[in-house]
Coordinates of C-alpha atoms in Angstrom, one line a residue:
Chain A
M1 CA 0.0 0.0 0.0
I2 CA 2.8 2.4 0.9
E3 CA 4.5 1.3 -2.3
F4 CA 1.5 2.5 -4.4
Y5 CA 2.0 6.0 -3.0
T6 CA 5.8 6.1 -3.3
D7 CA 5.6 4.7 -6.8
N8 CA 3.1 7.2 -7.9
A9 CA 4.1 10.2 -5.7
Q10 CA 5.3 12.2 -8.7
R11 CA 2.0 11.8 -10.5
F12 CA 0.0 12.9 -7.4
I13 CA 2.4 15.9 -7.0
D14 CA 2.0 16.9 -10.7
G15 CA -1.7 16.6 -10.5
T16 CA -1.8 18.6 -7.3
L17 CA 0.3 21.4 -8.8
V18 CA -2.0 21.6 -11.8
T19 CA -5.0 21.8 -9.5
V20 CA -3.5 24.5 -7.3
R21 CA -2.3 26.6 -10.3
L22 CA -5.7 26.3 -11.9
A23 CA -7.5 27.2 -8.6
L24 CA -5.3 30.2 -7.9
L25 CA -5.4 31.5 -11.5
S26 CA -9.2 31.2 -11.8
F27 CA -9.8 32.6 -8.4
A28 CA -7.7 35.7 -9.2
L29 CA -9.7 36.1 -12.4
S30 CA -12.9 35.7 -10.5
V31 CA -11.9 38.5 -8.0
V32 CA -11.3 40.9 -10.9
I33 CA -14.6 39.9 -12.6
G34 CA -16.5 40.0 -9.4
V35 CA -15.3 43.5 -8.6
V36 CA -16.1 44.8 -12.1
I37 CA -19.5 43.1 -12.2
A38 CA -20.4 44.2 -8.7
S39 CA -19.4 47.8 -9.5
C40 CA -21.6 47.7 -12.6
R41 CA -24.4 46.4 -10.5
V42 CA -24.4 49.1 -8.0
S43 CA -23.7 51.9 -10.5
P44 CA -26.4 54.3 -11.4
V45 CA -26.1 53.4 -15.1
G46 CA -29.1 51.4 -16.3
P47 CA -27.5 49.3 -19.1
L48 CA -24.5 48.4 -16.8
Q49 CA -26.8 47.3 -14.1
R50 CA -28.7 45.1 -16.5
F51 CA -25.6 43.7 -18.0
A52 CA -24.2 42.8 -14.6
S53 CA -27.4 41.1 -13.4
G54 CA -27.7 39.3 -16.7
Y55 CA -24.1 38.1 -16.3
V56 CA -24.7 36.9 -12.8
S57 CA -28.0 35.2 -13.7
L58 CA -26.5 33.5 -16.7
F59 CA -23.4 32.0 -15.0
R60 CA -25.2 31.0 -11.8
N61 CA -27.9 29.1 -13.6
L62 CA -25.7 27.1 -15.9
P63 CA -23.9 24.0 -14.8
L64 CA -20.1 24.4 -14.8
L65 CA -19.8 21.5 -17.2
I66 CA -21.8 23.3 -19.9
I67 CA -19.7 26.5 -19.4
F68 CA -16.6 24.5 -19.9
F69 CA -18.0 22.9 -23.1
L70 CA -19.2 26.2 -24.4
A71 CA -15.8 27.8 -23.7
L72 CA -14.1 24.8 -25.4
F73 CA -16.1 24.9 -28.5
G74 CA -16.9 28.6 -28.7
L75 CA -13.9 30.6 -27.5
G76 CA -11.7 29.4 -30.3
D77 CA -13.9 31.0 -32.8
L78 CA -13.7 34.3 -31.0
G79 CA -9.9 34.3 -31.5
F80 CA -9.1 32.7 -28.1
V81 CA -7.0 29.6 -28.6
Y82 CA -4.8 28.7 -25.7
G83 CA -5.4 25.0 -25.0
G84 CA -7.3 23.3 -22.2
F85 CA -5.7 24.8 -19.1
A86 CA -6.1 28.4 -20.1
T87 CA -9.7 27.8 -21.3
A88 CA -10.5 26.1 -18.0
A89 CA -9.0 29.0 -16.0
V90 CA -11.1 31.5 -18.0
A91 CA -14.3 29.5 -17.8
L92 CA -13.9 28.7 -14.1
G93 CA -12.9 32.3 -13.4
M94 CA -16.0 33.6 -15.2
Y95 CA -18.2 31.1 -13.3
T96 CA -16.8 31.9 -9.9
G97 CA -16.8 35.6 -10.8
A98 CA -20.6 35.6 -10.9
Y99 CA -20.8 34.3 -7.4
M100 CA -18.0 36.7 -6.3
A101 CA -20.0 39.6 -7.7
E102 CA -22.9 38.6 -5.5
V103 CA -20.7 38.3 -2.5
I104 CA -19.1 41.7 -3.1
R105 CA -22.5 43.3 -3.7
S106 CA -23.9 41.9 -0.5
G107 CA -20.7 43.2 1.2
I108 CA -21.3 46.7 -0.3
N109 CA -24.9 46.7 0.8
S110 CA -23.8 45.8 4.3
V111 CA -21.8 49.0 4.6
S112 CA -24.1 51.4 6.5
S113 CA -25.5 54.2 4.3
G114 CA -24.1 56.8 6.7
Q115 CA -20.6 55.9 5.5
A116 CA -21.6 56.6 1.9
E117 CA -23.4 59.8 2.9
A118 CA -20.3 61.0 4.9
G119 CA -18.1 60.3 1.9
R120 CA -20.4 62.3 -0.4
A121 CA -20.6 65.1 2.2
I122 CA -16.8 65.7 1.9
G123 CA -17.2 65.7 -1.9
L124 CA -16.0 62.3 -3.0
G125 CA -17.2 61.1 -6.4
F126 CA -18.7 57.7 -7.1
I127 CA -15.4 56.0 -7.9
A128 CA -13.5 57.6 -5.1
L129 CA -16.3 56.8 -2.7
L130 CA -16.4 53.2 -3.7
S131 CA -12.6 52.7 -3.7
T132 CA -11.7 54.5 -0.5
I133 CA -14.7 54.2 1.7
V134 CA -17.0 51.4 0.7
I135 CA -14.9 48.6 -0.7
P136 CA -12.3 48.5 2.1
Q137 CA -15.1 48.1 4.6
A138 CA -17.1 45.7 2.4
V139 CA -14.1 43.4 2.0
R140 CA -13.8 42.9 5.7
T141 CA -17.4 41.7 6.0
V142 CA -17.1 39.2 3.2
I143 CA -14.0 37.4 4.3
A144 CA -16.0 34.3 5.3
P145 CA -18.1 34.0 2.2
I146 CA -15.0 34.6 0.0
G147 CA -13.3 31.8 1.9
N148 CA -16.3 29.5 1.0
L149 CA -16.0 30.6 -2.6
F150 CA -12.3 29.9 -2.6
I151 CA -12.9 26.4 -1.4
A152 CA -15.8 25.8 -3.8
N153 CA -13.7 27.1 -6.7
F154 CA -10.8 24.8 -5.6
K155 CA -13.1 21.8 -5.7
N156 CA -14.6 22.9 -9.0
T157 CA -11.2 22.7 -10.7
A158 CA -11.9 19.0 -10.9
V159 CA -14.5 19.5 -13.6
A160 CA -11.7 20.8 -15.9
L161 CA -10.7 17.1 -16.5
T162 CA -13.6 17.0 -18.9
I163 CA -11.7 19.4 -21.2
T164 CA -8.3 17.5 -20.9
V165 CA -6.8 19.3 -17.9
T166 CA -4.6 16.8 -16.1
D167 CA -5.6 17.8 -12.6
L168 CA -5.5 15.8 -9.3
T169 CA -8.9 14.2 -10.0
F170 CA -7.8 13.3 -13.5
V171 CA -4.6 11.7 -12.1
S172 CA -6.7 9.6 -9.7
R173 CA -9.0 8.6 -12.5
Q174 CA -6.0 7.6 -14.7
L175 CA -4.4 5.6 -11.9
I176 CA -7.7 3.6 -11.5
N177 CA -7.4 2.6 -15.1
Q178 CA -3.7 1.9 -15.1
T179 CA -3.1 0.2 -11.7
A180 CA -6.6 -1.1 -10.8
E181 CA -5.9 0.1 -7.3
T182 CA -9.2 1.9 -7.3
W183 CA -9.6 2.8 -3.6
L184 CA -5.9 3.7 -3.1
S185 CA -6.1 6.0 -6.1
L186 CA -9.3 7.7 -4.9
F187 CA -8.1 7.9 -1.3
G188 CA -4.8 9.5 -2.3
A189 CA -6.5 12.3 -4.2
A190 CA -9.2 12.7 -1.5
A191 CA -6.5 13.0 1.2
I192 CA -4.7 15.7 -0.7
Y193 CA -7.8 17.7 -1.3
T194 CA -8.9 17.4 2.3
V195 CA -5.5 18.4 3.7
I196 CA -5.2 21.4 1.4
L197 CA -8.7 22.7 2.1
L198 CA -8.4 22.1 5.8
F199 CA -5.4 24.5 5.8
V200 CA -7.2 26.9 3.5
G201 CA -10.2 26.8 5.9
W202 CA -8.0 27.6 8.9
G203 CA -6.3 30.4 7.0
F204 CA -9.6 32.1 6.2
R205 CA -10.9 31.6 9.7
A206 CA -7.7 33.2 11.0
L207 CA -8.1 36.1 8.6
E208 CA -11.7 36.5 9.7
A209 CA -10.8 36.5 13.4
R210 CA -8.1 39.2 12.7
Y211 CA -10.0 41.5 10.3
A212 CA -13.7 40.9 10.2
I213 CA -15.9 43.6 11.6
K214 CA -18.3 42.3 14.2
R215 CA -21.7 43.9 13.8
Chain B
M1 CA -32.0 53.0 -6.1
S2 CA -31.4 49.8 -4.3
S3 CA -27.9 50.6 -3.3
V4 CA -26.7 52.8 -0.5
L5 CA -24.2 54.4 -2.8
V6 CA -26.3 56.6 -5.0
E7 CA -28.6 59.4 -3.9
E8 CA -31.0 61.4 -6.0
L9 CA -28.9 62.9 -8.8
G10 CA -28.8 66.5 -9.8
P11 CA -28.9 67.8 -13.4
R12 CA -25.1 67.3 -13.9
G13 CA -25.1 63.9 -12.4
R14 CA -28.1 62.9 -14.7
A15 CA -26.2 64.2 -17.7
R16 CA -23.2 62.2 -16.8
V17 CA -25.2 59.1 -16.3
R18 CA -26.8 59.6 -19.7
A19 CA -23.4 60.0 -21.3
V20 CA -22.1 56.8 -19.7
T21 CA -25.3 55.0 -20.7
I22 CA -24.8 56.0 -24.3
V23 CA -21.1 55.0 -24.3
T24 CA -22.1 51.6 -22.7
L25 CA -24.8 51.0 -25.2
V26 CA -22.4 51.7 -28.1
L27 CA -19.7 49.5 -26.6
A28 CA -22.2 46.7 -26.0
A29 CA -23.5 46.9 -29.6
G30 CA -19.8 46.8 -30.7
A31 CA -19.1 43.7 -28.6
I32 CA -22.2 41.9 -29.8
A33 CA -21.4 42.8 -33.4
F34 CA -17.9 41.5 -32.9
V35 CA -19.1 38.2 -31.5
I36 CA -21.6 37.7 -34.3
W37 CA -19.1 38.6 -36.9
K38 CA -16.5 36.1 -35.5
L39 CA -19.0 33.3 -35.2
Q40 CA -20.4 34.1 -38.7
S41 CA -16.9 34.0 -40.2
A42 CA -16.2 30.7 -38.4
G43 CA -19.4 29.4 -39.9
Q44 CA -21.1 28.7 -36.6
L45 CA -24.3 30.6 -37.4
G46 CA -25.3 28.7 -40.5
W47 CA -28.9 27.6 -40.4
R48 CA -27.9 24.1 -41.4
L49 CA -26.2 23.7 -38.0
W50 CA -29.2 24.9 -36.0
E51 CA -31.9 23.3 -38.1
P52 CA -31.8 19.9 -36.3
F53 CA -33.0 21.6 -33.1
T54 CA -36.3 22.6 -34.8
V55 CA -37.2 19.0 -35.6
G56 CA -39.7 17.6 -33.1
E57 CA -38.1 14.1 -32.9
N58 CA -34.7 15.6 -32.0
L59 CA -36.2 17.8 -29.3
K60 CA -38.0 14.8 -27.8
F61 CA -34.6 13.1 -27.7
L62 CA -33.1 15.9 -25.8
L63 CA -36.0 16.3 -23.4
G64 CA -35.7 12.6 -22.7
G65 CA -32.3 13.5 -21.2
L66 CA -34.0 16.2 -19.2
V67 CA -36.4 13.7 -17.7
N68 CA -33.4 11.6 -16.6
T69 CA -31.8 14.8 -15.1
I70 CA -34.9 15.6 -13.1
K71 CA -35.3 12.0 -12.0
A72 CA -31.7 11.8 -10.7
A73 CA -32.1 15.2 -9.0
A74 CA -35.4 14.3 -7.4
V75 CA -34.3 10.9 -6.1
A76 CA -31.0 12.4 -4.8
M77 CA -32.8 15.2 -3.1
V78 CA -35.2 13.0 -1.2
F79 CA -32.4 10.8 0.1
S80 CA -30.2 13.8 0.8
I81 CA -32.9 15.4 3.0
A82 CA -33.3 12.3 5.0
V83 CA -29.6 11.6 5.4
G84 CA -28.7 15.3 5.9
F85 CA -31.4 15.5 8.6
L86 CA -29.9 12.6 10.5
F87 CA -26.4 14.1 10.4
A88 CA -27.8 17.5 11.5
L89 CA -29.3 15.8 14.6
G90 CA -26.0 14.0 15.1
R91 CA -24.1 17.2 15.1
L92 CA -26.5 18.7 17.7
S93 CA -26.3 15.5 19.8
R94 CA -24.9 15.5 23.3
N95 CA -22.9 12.4 22.7
M96 CA -19.4 13.4 21.8
V97 CA -18.5 10.4 19.7
V98 CA -21.7 10.8 17.6
R99 CA -21.0 14.5 17.2
G100 CA -17.4 13.9 16.2
L101 CA -18.3 11.4 13.6
C102 CA -20.9 13.6 12.1
V103 CA -18.5 16.6 11.9
A104 CA -15.9 14.4 10.2
Y105 CA -18.4 13.2 7.6
V106 CA -19.7 16.7 6.9
E107 CA -16.2 18.2 6.7
F108 CA -14.9 15.4 4.5
F109 CA -17.6 15.7 1.9
R110 CA -17.3 19.4 1.9
S111 CA -13.7 19.3 1.1
I112 CA -13.5 16.8 -1.8
P113 CA -14.7 17.6 -5.3
L114 CA -18.1 16.1 -6.3
L115 CA -16.4 14.5 -9.3
L116 CA -14.1 12.5 -7.0
A117 CA -17.1 11.3 -5.1
I118 CA -18.8 10.3 -8.3
F119 CA -15.8 8.3 -9.4
A120 CA -15.6 6.7 -5.9
S121 CA -19.2 5.6 -6.0
F122 CA -18.9 4.3 -9.6
F123 CA -15.4 2.8 -9.9
G124 CA -15.0 2.3 -6.2
L125 CA -18.2 0.3 -5.8
L126 CA -17.3 -1.6 -9.0
A127 CA -13.9 -2.5 -7.5
V128 CA -15.5 -4.2 -4.5
G129 CA -18.0 -6.0 -6.6
F130 CA -21.1 -3.9 -6.7
D131 CA -22.1 -3.1 -10.3
V132 CA -24.9 -0.7 -9.5
G133 CA -24.8 1.2 -12.8
P134 CA -24.5 5.0 -13.5
F135 CA -27.8 6.1 -12.1
T136 CA -27.4 4.6 -8.7
S137 CA -23.7 5.6 -8.5
L138 CA -24.6 9.2 -9.4
V139 CA -27.4 9.3 -6.8
I140 CA -25.1 7.8 -4.1
A141 CA -22.5 10.4 -4.8
L142 CA -25.0 13.3 -4.9
V143 CA -26.6 12.1 -1.7
A144 CA -23.3 11.8 0.1
Y145 CA -22.3 15.2 -1.0
N146 CA -25.5 17.1 -0.7
S147 CA -26.5 15.6 2.6
A148 CA -23.3 17.1 4.1
V149 CA -24.4 20.6 2.7
L150 CA -28.1 20.1 3.8
S151 CA -27.1 18.9 7.3
E152 CA -25.4 22.3 7.7
I153 CA -28.6 24.1 6.5
F154 CA -30.7 22.0 8.9
R155 CA -28.4 22.6 11.8
A156 CA -28.6 26.4 11.1
G157 CA -32.3 26.1 10.8
I158 CA -32.7 24.3 14.1
K159 CA -30.2 26.6 15.9
S160 CA -32.0 29.7 14.5
L161 CA -35.0 29.0 16.7
D162 CA -35.3 30.9 19.9
K163 CA -33.8 29.0 22.8
G164 CA -37.0 29.6 24.7
Q165 CA -38.7 27.0 22.4
T166 CA -36.5 24.2 23.6
E167 CA -36.6 25.5 27.2
A168 CA -40.3 25.6 27.2
A169 CA -40.6 22.1 25.8
Q170 CA -38.2 20.8 28.5
A171 CA -40.0 22.8 31.2
I172 CA -43.2 20.9 30.5
G173 CA -41.3 17.7 30.7
M174 CA -41.2 16.7 27.0
P175 CA -38.7 14.0 26.0
Y176 CA -36.3 14.6 23.2
W177 CA -38.1 13.1 20.2
P178 CA -41.6 14.6 20.9
M179 CA -39.9 17.9 21.5
M180 CA -38.2 17.7 18.1
R181 CA -41.3 16.4 16.3
I182 CA -43.9 18.7 17.9
V183 CA -42.0 21.9 18.8
I184 CA -38.7 22.3 17.0
L185 CA -39.0 20.7 13.5
P186 CA -42.3 22.2 12.4
Q187 CA -40.8 25.7 12.9
A188 CA -37.3 24.9 11.7
V189 CA -38.5 23.1 8.5
R190 CA -40.7 26.0 7.5
R191 CA -37.8 28.3 7.8
M192 CA -35.5 26.0 5.8
I193 CA -37.7 25.5 2.8
P194 CA -36.2 28.3 0.7
A195 CA -32.7 27.0 1.4
I196 CA -33.7 23.5 0.5
V197 CA -35.2 24.6 -2.8
A198 CA -32.1 26.6 -3.6
Q199 CA -30.0 23.5 -2.8
L200 CA -32.2 21.6 -5.2
A201 CA -31.3 24.1 -7.9
T202 CA -27.6 23.5 -7.2
L203 CA -28.1 19.7 -7.1
S204 CA -29.8 19.7 -10.5
K205 CA -26.8 21.6 -11.9
D206 CA -24.6 18.9 -10.4
V207 CA -26.5 16.1 -12.1
S208 CA -24.7 17.2 -15.3
L209 CA -21.5 15.7 -13.9
G210 CA -23.1 12.3 -14.3
F211 CA -21.8 12.8 -17.8
V212 CA -18.4 11.5 -16.7
I213 CA -19.8 8.1 -15.8
S214 CA -22.0 8.1 -18.9
Y215 CA -25.3 8.6 -17.1
V216 CA -27.6 9.6 -20.0
E217 CA -28.9 13.1 -19.0
V218 CA -29.2 16.3 -21.1
V219 CA -25.5 16.9 -21.6
S220 CA -24.7 13.5 -22.9
K221 CA -27.7 13.6 -25.1
G222 CA -26.4 16.9 -26.4
T223 CA -23.0 15.4 -27.0
G224 CA -24.5 12.8 -29.2
F225 CA -26.1 15.3 -31.5
S226 CA -23.0 16.1 -33.6
N227 CA -22.7 12.4 -34.5
F228 CA -26.1 11.8 -36.1
S229 CA -27.1 15.3 -37.3
A230 CA -25.7 18.3 -39.0
A231 CA -25.5 20.2 -35.7
G232 CA -22.1 21.0 -34.4
N233 CA -20.8 20.8 -30.8
L234 CA -21.3 24.5 -30.1
Q235 CA -24.9 24.5 -31.3
S236 CA -25.7 21.4 -29.2
Y237 CA -24.3 22.8 -26.0
V238 CA -26.0 26.1 -26.6
V239 CA -29.3 24.3 -26.8
V240 CA -28.5 22.1 -23.8
G241 CA -27.4 25.3 -21.9
V242 CA -30.8 26.9 -22.7
I243 CA -32.7 23.9 -21.4
Y244 CA -30.6 23.7 -18.2
F245 CA -30.8 27.5 -17.7
I246 CA -34.6 27.3 -17.7
L247 CA -34.7 24.5 -15.3
V248 CA -32.3 26.0 -12.8
Y249 CA -33.6 29.5 -13.2
L250 CA -37.1 28.4 -12.3
L251 CA -36.0 26.6 -9.2
A252 CA -33.9 29.5 -8.2
K253 CA -36.8 31.9 -8.7
L254 CA -39.0 29.6 -6.6
A255 CA -36.4 29.6 -3.8
N256 CA -36.3 33.4 -4.0
Y257 CA -40.0 33.7 -4.0
L258 CA -40.4 31.4 -1.0
D259 CA -37.6 33.3 0.8
E260 CA -39.2 36.7 0.2
R261 CA -42.7 35.5 1.2
Q262 CA -41.2 34.2 4.4
T263 CA -39.3 37.3 5.4
K264 CA -42.3 39.4 4.7
S265 CA -44.6 37.3 6.7
P266 CA -45.0 39.0 10.1
V267 CA -45.0 35.7 12.0
T268 CA -41.6 34.5 10.8
A269 CA -40.2 38.0 11.1
A270 CA -41.1 37.9 14.7
I271 CA -39.6 34.5 15.2
V272 CA -36.4 35.4 13.4
E273 CA -36.1 38.6 15.5
G274 CA -36.1 36.5 18.7
G275 CA -33.7 33.8 17.4
D276 CA -30.0 33.6 17.1
P277 CA -29.1 36.5 14.8
D278 CA -26.2 34.7 13.2
A279 CA -28.0 31.5 12.4
A280 CA -31.3 33.2 11.5
N281 CA -30.1 34.2 8.1
I282 CA -29.3 30.9 6.3
D283 CA -27.3 32.0 3.4
T284 CA -28.4 30.0 0.4
E285 CA -26.9 32.2 -2.2
I286 CA -23.2 31.8 -1.7
D287 CA -22.7 28.0 -1.6
L288 CA -22.0 27.0 -5.2
A289 CA -20.7 23.6 -4.6

């Protein structure tokens, strides 16, 4: 049993690295998308609001698998051809970005309106108000939901194996085929996911304890 | 305005908003034109490629997949509720061993990808001699996974009740199970219904992952399209996406409606006010797993 893991250690490590890279890249993208979409959604401009809520509704009501397939077969025609990993990162980032936008928006709405009024009273414009007063406070209230999103995003990287990304779940699936050690292959991957996400969970809880605003 | 950020605009503000609106519309029109132009020049918009989806027989074929999707989602949901409920009670139990086991179960299934669970219940069960087929495998994986999520929802729902409810039941000498059945659950369940419906929406999205163990639902039906008709992959997945969107959208709307009706109702508002403020607001929106 130990031999199985020492023999295949390199493959598990490779798979884990792919998963971690994909998770970090797509999460970074989702933060950017989330901020942009949330800003559109709270802006006073009608078409931007509608675009933002359409985006959120579209990506939240489609299964991730479909988004991957649409990205795989559609993005190429739009002039975006960078292989499975980049496509997965973009698709996953756009998917998580929709949830991120909702989290950020709820954070923005949790900032008391007196803050925004005070900002306006000293003459801040919309952008300045958002970036210096509201968002710094909003971020602190959404640490826990962002942590949940990070974990969900991390787990969702597994779906990328359907578009040829060789992530940890893919490695486990491949080892099942090649070694017939079904449960050992599954258990190895499950253990790695659990340990990583345990630490991530601790990290976010520590951040929350340090920075979150208790209301 | 729904947001705290914008107050009533003056004439200059309105002019600026109008200018930004026009710029946005122009940019949006440009983006749409670009996408259409690119897809057109790649030949993806040809009627020949879309025409198969107007044929009744083909649509019936696709909707047959939808029936399987709903079937798996419904069966998985029923079992998830039952199992999730047991684990929620386990986590609230006074026995430390029971509590520990339930925490471990919930935490484990919340930290592995659903896809891995699906592989485990398909290949793993096959390896120990149970050939249960893709439907049962998918349902087992979904139940294991969603019962962990639901048990958290249930726990929050039970904990959100005012402590006075439990205390009152105990004060009149009610044993544990009658207290649960008569006092706690009727209130808690009512409050959890929107969250449960929202989870059902998530679950029906997750059924699409049955694709990897060749459970025949909408996605795998869509995959077959390019083989026997003129339709391409992109067209098939757009149509499958539309079908899925409608299903999940309706469920999500229903969850929202139930949630709003509940928050508006003066009775629940009063109960929620008195309960644990952290647990009262079961956040159904954020969990995307």
